XYZ file of C-alpha atoms in Angstrom:
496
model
C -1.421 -29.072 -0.648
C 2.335 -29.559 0.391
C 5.085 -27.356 0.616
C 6.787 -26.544 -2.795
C 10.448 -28.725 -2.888
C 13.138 -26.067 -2.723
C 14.239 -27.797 -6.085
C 11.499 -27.117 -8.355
C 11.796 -23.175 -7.677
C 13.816 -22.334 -10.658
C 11.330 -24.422 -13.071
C 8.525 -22.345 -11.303
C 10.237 -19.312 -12.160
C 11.278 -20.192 -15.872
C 7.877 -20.740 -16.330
C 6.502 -17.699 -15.287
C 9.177 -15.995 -17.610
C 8.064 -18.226 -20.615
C 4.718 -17.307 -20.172
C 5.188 -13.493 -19.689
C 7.289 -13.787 -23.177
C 4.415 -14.695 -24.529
C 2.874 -11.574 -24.559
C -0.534 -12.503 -23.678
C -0.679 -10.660 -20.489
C -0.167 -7.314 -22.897
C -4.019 -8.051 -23.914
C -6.629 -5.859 -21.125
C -9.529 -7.535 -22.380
C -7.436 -11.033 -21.284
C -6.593 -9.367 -18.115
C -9.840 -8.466 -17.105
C -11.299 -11.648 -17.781
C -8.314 -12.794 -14.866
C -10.287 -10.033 -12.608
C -13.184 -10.968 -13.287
C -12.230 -15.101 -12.149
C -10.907 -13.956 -9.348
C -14.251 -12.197 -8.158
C -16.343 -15.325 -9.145
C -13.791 -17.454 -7.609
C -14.158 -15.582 -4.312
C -18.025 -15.034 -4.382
C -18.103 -18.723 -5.161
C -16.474 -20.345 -2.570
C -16.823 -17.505 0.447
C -17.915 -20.715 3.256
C -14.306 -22.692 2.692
C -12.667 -19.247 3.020
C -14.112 -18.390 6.235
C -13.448 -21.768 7.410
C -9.892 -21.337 6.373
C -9.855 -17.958 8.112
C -11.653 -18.992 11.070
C -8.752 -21.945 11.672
C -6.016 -19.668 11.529
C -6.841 -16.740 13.176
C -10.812 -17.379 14.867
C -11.815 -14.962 12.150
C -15.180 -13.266 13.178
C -17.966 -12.709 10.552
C -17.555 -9.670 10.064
C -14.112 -9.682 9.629
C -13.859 -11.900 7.621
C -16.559 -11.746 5.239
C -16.410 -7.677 5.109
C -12.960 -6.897 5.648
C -11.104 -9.796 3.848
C -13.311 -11.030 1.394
C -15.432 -8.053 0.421
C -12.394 -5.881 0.279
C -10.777 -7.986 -2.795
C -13.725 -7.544 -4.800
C -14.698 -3.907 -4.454
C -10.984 -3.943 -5.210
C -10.732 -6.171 -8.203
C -14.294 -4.319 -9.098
C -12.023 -1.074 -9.402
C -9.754 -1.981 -11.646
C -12.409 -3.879 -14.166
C -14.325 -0.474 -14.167
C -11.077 1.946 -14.934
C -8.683 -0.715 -16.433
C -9.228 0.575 -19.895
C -8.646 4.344 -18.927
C -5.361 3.357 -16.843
C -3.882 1.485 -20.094
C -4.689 4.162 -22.205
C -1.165 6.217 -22.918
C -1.243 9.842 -20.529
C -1.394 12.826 -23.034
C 1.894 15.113 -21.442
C 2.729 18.799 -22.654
C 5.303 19.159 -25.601
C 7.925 21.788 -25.594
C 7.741 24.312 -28.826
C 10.907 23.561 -29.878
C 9.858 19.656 -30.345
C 7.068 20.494 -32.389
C 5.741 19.028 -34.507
C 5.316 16.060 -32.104
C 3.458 14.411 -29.450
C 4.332 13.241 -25.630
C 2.713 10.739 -23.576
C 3.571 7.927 -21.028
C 3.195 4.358 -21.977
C 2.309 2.387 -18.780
C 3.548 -1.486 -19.622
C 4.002 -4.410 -17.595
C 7.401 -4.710 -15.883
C 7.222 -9.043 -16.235
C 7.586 -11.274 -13.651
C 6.444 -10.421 -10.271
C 7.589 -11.876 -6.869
C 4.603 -11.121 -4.454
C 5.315 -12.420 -0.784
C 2.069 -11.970 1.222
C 1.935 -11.919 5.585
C -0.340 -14.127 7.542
C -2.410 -11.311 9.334
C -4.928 -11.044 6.142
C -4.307 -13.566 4.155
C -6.806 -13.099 1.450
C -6.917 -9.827 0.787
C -3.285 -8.608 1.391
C -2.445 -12.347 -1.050
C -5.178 -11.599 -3.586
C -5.339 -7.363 -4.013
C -2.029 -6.769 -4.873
C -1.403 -9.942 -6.486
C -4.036 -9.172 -8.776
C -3.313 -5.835 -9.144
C 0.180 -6.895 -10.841
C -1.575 -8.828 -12.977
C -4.065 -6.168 -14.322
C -1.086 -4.441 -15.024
C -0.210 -6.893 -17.542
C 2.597 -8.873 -14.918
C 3.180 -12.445 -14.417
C 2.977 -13.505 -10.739
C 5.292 -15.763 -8.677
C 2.911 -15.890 -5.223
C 4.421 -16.770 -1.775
C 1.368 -16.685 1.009
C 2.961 -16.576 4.287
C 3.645 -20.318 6.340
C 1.806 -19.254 9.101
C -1.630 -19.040 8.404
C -1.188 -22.512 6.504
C -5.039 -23.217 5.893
C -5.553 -20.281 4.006
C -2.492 -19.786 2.065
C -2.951 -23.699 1.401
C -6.796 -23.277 -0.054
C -5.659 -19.863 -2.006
C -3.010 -22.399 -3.853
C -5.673 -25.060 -4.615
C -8.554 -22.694 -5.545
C -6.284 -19.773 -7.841
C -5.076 -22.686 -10.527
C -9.016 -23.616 -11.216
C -10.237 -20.160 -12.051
C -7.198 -17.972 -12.720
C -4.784 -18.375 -15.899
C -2.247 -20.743 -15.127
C -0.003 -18.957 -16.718
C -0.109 -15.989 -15.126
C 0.207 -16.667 -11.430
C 2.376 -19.448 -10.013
C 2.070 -19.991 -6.201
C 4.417 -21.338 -3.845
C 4.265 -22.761 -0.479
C 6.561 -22.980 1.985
C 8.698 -21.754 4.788
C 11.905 -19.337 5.614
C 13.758 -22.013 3.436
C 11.295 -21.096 0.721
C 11.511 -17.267 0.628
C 15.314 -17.743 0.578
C 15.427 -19.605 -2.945
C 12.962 -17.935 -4.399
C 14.982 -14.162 -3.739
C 18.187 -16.204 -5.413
C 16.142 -15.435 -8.593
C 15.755 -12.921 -10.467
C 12.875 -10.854 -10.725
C 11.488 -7.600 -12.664
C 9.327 -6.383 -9.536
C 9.247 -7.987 -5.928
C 6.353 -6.999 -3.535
C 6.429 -7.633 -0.048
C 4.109 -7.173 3.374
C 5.335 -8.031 6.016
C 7.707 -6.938 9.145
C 10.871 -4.821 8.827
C 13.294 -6.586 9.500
C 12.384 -8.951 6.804
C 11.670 -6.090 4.368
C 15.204 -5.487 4.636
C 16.188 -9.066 3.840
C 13.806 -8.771 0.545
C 15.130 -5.042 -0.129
C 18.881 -6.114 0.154
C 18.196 -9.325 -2.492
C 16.718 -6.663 -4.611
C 19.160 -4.586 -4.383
C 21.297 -7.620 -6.216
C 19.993 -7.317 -9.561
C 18.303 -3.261 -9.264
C 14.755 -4.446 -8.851
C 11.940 -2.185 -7.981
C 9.924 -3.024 -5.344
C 6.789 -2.632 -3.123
C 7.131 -3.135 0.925
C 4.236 -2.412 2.607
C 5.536 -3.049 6.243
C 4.369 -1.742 9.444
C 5.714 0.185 12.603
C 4.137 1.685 16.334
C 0.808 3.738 14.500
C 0.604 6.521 17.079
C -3.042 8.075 18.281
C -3.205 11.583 19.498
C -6.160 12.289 21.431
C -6.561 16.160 22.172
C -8.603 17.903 24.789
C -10.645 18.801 21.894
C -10.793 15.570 20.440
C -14.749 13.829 20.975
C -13.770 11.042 23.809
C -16.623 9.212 23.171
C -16.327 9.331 19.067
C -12.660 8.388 19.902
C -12.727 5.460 21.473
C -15.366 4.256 19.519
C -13.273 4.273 16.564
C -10.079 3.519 18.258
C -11.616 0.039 19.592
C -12.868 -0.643 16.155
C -9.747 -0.393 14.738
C -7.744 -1.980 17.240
C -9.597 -4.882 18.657
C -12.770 -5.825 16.222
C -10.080 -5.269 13.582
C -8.497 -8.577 14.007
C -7.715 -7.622 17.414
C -4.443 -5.508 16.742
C -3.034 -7.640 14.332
C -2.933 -5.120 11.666
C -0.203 -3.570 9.910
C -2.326 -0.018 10.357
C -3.653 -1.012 13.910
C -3.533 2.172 16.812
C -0.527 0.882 18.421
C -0.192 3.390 21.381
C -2.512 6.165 22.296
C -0.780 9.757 23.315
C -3.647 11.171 25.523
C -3.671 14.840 26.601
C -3.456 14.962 30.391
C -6.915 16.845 30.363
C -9.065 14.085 29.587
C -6.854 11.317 30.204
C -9.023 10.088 32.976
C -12.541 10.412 31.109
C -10.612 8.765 27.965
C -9.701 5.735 29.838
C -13.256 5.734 31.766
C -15.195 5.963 28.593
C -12.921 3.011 27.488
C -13.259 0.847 29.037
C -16.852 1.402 28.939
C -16.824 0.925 25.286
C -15.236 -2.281 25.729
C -17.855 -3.754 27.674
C -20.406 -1.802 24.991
C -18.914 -3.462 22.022
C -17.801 -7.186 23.680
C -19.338 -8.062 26.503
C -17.690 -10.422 28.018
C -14.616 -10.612 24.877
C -13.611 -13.826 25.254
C -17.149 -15.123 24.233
C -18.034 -12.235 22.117
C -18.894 -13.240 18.059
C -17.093 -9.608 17.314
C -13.329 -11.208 18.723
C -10.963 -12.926 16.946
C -7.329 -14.945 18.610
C -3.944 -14.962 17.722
C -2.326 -16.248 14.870
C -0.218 -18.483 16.977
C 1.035 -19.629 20.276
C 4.470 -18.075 19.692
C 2.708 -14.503 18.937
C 0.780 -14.998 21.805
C 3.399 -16.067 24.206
C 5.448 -12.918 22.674
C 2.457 -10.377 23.095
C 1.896 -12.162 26.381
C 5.532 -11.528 28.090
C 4.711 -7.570 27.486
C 1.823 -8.028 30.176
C 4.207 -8.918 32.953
C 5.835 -5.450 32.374
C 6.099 -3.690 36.174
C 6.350 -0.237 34.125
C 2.861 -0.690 32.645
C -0.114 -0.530 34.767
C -3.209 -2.771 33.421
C -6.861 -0.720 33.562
C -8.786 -3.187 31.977
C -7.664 -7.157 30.379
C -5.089 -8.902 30.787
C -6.334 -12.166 30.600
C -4.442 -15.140 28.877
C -5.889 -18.190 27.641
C -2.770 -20.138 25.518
C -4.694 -23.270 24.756
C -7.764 -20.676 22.929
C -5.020 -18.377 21.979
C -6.797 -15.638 23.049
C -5.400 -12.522 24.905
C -8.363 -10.334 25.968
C -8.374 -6.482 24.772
C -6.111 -5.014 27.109
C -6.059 -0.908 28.216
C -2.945 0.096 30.289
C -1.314 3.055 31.192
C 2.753 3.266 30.264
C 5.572 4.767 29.846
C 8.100 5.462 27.177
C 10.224 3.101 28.537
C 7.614 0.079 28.868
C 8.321 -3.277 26.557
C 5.246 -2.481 24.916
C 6.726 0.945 23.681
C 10.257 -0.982 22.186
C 8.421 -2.432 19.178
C 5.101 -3.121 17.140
C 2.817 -4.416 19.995
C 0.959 -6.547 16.903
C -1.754 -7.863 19.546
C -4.827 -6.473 21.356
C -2.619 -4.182 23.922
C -3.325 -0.994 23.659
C -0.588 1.427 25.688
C -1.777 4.880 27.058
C 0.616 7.405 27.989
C -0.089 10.658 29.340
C 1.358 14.062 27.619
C 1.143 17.776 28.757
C 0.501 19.547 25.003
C 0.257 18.465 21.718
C 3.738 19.667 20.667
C 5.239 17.311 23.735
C 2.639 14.262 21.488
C 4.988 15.462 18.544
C 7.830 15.136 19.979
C 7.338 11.752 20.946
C 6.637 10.473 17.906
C 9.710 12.331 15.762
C 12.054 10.845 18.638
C 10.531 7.152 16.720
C 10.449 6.115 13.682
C 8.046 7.267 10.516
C 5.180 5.046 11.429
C 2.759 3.711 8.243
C -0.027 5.289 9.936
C -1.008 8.176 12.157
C -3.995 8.791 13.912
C -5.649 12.335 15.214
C -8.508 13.176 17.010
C -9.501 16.806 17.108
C -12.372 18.938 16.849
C -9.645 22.056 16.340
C -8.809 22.250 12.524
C -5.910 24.179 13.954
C -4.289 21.454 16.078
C -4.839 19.002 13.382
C -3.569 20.832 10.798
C -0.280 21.471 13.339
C -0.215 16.948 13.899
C -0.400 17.181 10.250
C 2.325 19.401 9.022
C 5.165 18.232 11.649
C 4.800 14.892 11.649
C 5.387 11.982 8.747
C 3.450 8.741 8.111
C 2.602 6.567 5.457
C -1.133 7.591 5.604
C -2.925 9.408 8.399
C -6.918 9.544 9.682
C -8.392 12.537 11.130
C -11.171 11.409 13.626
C -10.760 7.591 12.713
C -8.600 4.829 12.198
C -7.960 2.471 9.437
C -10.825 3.528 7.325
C -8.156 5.444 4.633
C -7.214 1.812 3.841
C -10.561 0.935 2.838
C -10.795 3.801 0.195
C -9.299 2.364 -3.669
C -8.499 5.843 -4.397
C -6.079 6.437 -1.594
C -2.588 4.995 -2.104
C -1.443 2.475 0.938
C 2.010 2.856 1.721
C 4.773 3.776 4.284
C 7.587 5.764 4.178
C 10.868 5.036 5.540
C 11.076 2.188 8.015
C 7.241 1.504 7.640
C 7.480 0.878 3.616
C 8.660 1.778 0.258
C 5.966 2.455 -2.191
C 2.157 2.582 -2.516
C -0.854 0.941 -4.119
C -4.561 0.704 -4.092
C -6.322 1.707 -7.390
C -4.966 3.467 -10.020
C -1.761 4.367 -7.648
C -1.249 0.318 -7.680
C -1.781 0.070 -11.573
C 1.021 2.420 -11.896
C 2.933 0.850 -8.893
C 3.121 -2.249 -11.061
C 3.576 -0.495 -14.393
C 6.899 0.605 -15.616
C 6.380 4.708 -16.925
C 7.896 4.595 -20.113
C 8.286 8.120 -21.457
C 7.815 8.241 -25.291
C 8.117 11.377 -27.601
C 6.017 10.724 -31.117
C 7.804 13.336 -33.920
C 5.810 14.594 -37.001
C 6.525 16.456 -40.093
C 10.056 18.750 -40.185
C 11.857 20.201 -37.581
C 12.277 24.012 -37.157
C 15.428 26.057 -38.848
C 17.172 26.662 -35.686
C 17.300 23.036 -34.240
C 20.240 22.310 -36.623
C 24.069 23.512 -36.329
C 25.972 25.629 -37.551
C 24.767 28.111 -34.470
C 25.268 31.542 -35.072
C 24.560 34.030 -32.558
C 21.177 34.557 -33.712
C 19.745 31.229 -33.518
C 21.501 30.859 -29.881
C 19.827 33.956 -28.772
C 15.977 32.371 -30.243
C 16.863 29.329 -29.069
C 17.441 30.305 -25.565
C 13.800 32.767 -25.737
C 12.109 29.947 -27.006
C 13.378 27.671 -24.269
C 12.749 30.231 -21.606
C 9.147 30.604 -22.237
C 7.027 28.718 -19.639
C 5.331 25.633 -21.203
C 2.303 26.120 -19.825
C 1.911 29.108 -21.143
C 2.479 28.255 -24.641
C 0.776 24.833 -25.023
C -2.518 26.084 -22.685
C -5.011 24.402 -25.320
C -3.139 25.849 -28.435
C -3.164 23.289 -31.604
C -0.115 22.218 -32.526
C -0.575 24.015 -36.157
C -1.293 27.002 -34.124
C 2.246 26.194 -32.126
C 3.741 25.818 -35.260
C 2.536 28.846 -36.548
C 3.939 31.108 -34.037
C 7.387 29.299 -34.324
C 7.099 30.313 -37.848
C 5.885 33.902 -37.581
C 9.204 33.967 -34.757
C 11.480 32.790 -37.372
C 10.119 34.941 -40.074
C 10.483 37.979 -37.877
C 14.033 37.224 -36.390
C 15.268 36.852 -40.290
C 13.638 40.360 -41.557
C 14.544 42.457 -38.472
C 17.345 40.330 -36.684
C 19.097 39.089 -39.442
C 19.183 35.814 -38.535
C 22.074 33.895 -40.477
C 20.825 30.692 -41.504
């Protein structure tokens, strides 16, 4: 498919607004039938997705078919199983002095969505939360990222013969692209991606006051303890960082703060679980290659740092781009440390006590991830407390991603917002606060306001609500307003 001509972009969106004024997206049974497409669509045609994958980033097997395609339908599978619960209005505690009435929040759609998806997983971080807007009763403007052009380009082709047409409108393209399309105006924009470009998106936001979603990124640190479980460790830190899609992952361990205790037998055991898991990495089925030769030439230029020292990797291959997963010890002051490595380096530095590890990371900024490996509930509960991330992992990495009932966010520099599950649902749902009255209202509502009613109005008002309403009817409620009333006029005199 080509590129979407700049000038078409305000049809595209008009459209999506027509069809969100139609109100059929306000319909769950018509939503889940979109779910349910998009499952089939994806079980259906799982070999030209891999093969899409595969071109634009070597995509391994299990990669790919676990962690990108699986993950969008246990997803999707989610929402079709609690969709009707999350729609339903949320029962909230009324006041006494509202009675007789009824409070609840009213999740609805917020209407046209602008969705701009990265190139690092470009199914399921272009399909979950685009889909995910959509359960929510949106209409979806989709932007897959440039860069990995044979999947965004298949996603485009494949999503118009299984998903409403209506609902979802995708467009291809470049920087010029993005640009028009945040001219518009939008009821919701979503974005994962980089920082500095979240800032771009959160500034043309700011234009017409639109909520948004940025899921962006940030250094992820990893403490490892000397009572962390080396072995256990870098088992899991490897996964994560290397047969995840070899660092280029939003949640990846991007440095590794290693108490000075067992910072030799960490980087031993290593580099032995490098050769456990790969082999020789280059030729391994479990290794996939950089997006493209300008990432790679970028990741590459931190390699020929003097301040880091290389224990194991290194190795370059442009024309494959493939840079081979890469242990080194650093420094605070090594490239690697002065932004998101995004690649298969992984930097080691040294520290003396867990509090110095803490220190580190306040002196950065609020990562979207954090990493501890303990056996000491004590120390973990002490990385815990003083530290801030968008979502953390004791004893593993990455895996809190993979759980639907976990919101996946950042906070400051690393991201604004959260979704996965329900926690998306209401990401992509505007909370509309609605108070239902019944019947009359109470004596003392009503001016004039003597003394008397002041003084009951301010009791009543006092009284802790949860107190009152603890699984009381309301006639029961009203009762004891009543019996109040009735009192305050024979032995208070109320003036009425």
């Amino acid at each position: 498919m080509a590129d979407t001509p700049v000038s078409e972009i305000a049809g595209i969106v008009e459209q999506a607004r027509e069809s969100f004024a139609s109100r059929k997206t306000l319909d769950v049974a018509f939503r889940k039938k979109q779910l349910q497409a998009c499952i089939r669509m994806v079980s259906e045609n799982e070999d030209k997705l891999k093969e899409a994958l595969k071109a634009d980033l070597g995509a391994t097997e299990f990669w790919a078919s676990v962690v990108e395609l699986d993950t969008v339908k246990v997803e999707l599978k989610e929402m079709i199983n609690h969709i009707d619960e999350w729609t339903k209005p949320e029962s909230k505690s009324t006041p006494l002095l509202n009675l007789p009435a009824k409070s609840f929040i009213q999740y609805q759609p917020f209407g046209v969505v602008l969705s701009i998806s990265p190139w690092n997983y470009p199914v399921s971080l272009c399909l979950v939360p685009l889909m995910t807007a959509i359960a929510a009763g949106n209409v979806v403007v989709a932007k897959p990222s440039e860069i990995s052009v044979h999947t965004s380009r298949l996603l485009a082709e494949l999503v118009p013969q299984y998903i409403d047409n209506g609902v979802v409108k995708f467009v291809l393209g470049g920087v010029e692209v993005s640009q028009a399309l945040l001219k518009h105006r939008f009821d919701f924009l979503h974005y994962t991606g980089g920082t500095q470009v979240g800032k771009i998106v959160y500034k043309a936001a700011a234009e017409y006051l639109t909520p948004v979603l940025l899921e962006l990124g940030g250094k992820s640190p990893t403490f490892v303890t000397s009572k962390a479980n080396i072995k256990k460790a870098c088992q899991r830190i490897a996964w994560g960082k290397w047969t995840m899609n070899m660092g280029q992952t939003c949640i990846s361990p991007d440095y590794v703060l290693v108490h000075k205790d067992v910072e030799k037998e960490f980087l031993d055991t290593m580099k032995q679980t490098i050769i456990d898991f790969y082999g020789d990495p280059k030729t391994s089925t479990d290794i996939s290659r950089m997006i493209s030769q300008r990432h790679l030439e970028r990741v590459a230029q931190m390699l020929q740092d003097p301040t880091m020292e290389i224990v194991v990797g290194g190795d370059v291959d442009a024309e494959d781009k493939y840079i081979s997963p890469t242990l080194a010890c650093a420094s605070q002051n090594s490239r690697c440390m002065q932004e998101e490595i995004f690649g298969p380096i992984l930097p080691v530095i040294s520290v003396s006590s867990t509090e110095e590890a803490i220190n580190f990371v306040l002196a950065g900024e609020k990562p979207l991830s954090l990493y501890v490996f303990s056996e000491d509930s004590k120390e973990v509960n002490q990385v815990l407390t003083n530290t801030s991330s968008g979502g953390a992992c004791v004893n593993d990495t990455v895996m809190h991603c993979g759980n639907p009932e976990l919101p996946f966010g950042g906070v400051g520099e690393s991201g604004i917002g959260a979704y996965h599950g329900r926690e998306g649902f209401k990401t992509f749902s505007h909370k509309r606060s609605v108070l239902q009255k019944f019947g009359d209202d109470v004596p003392i509502r009503f001016p004039p306001y003597t003394k008397s009613k002041l003084g009951w109005l301010n009791f009543i008002r006092g009284l802790p609500l949860e107190s009152i309403v603890g699984g009381m009817k309301y006639s029961a409620l009203i009762g004891l307003l009543a019996v109040a009333v009735y009192l305050g006029k024979r032995y208070v005199r109320i003036e009425m």
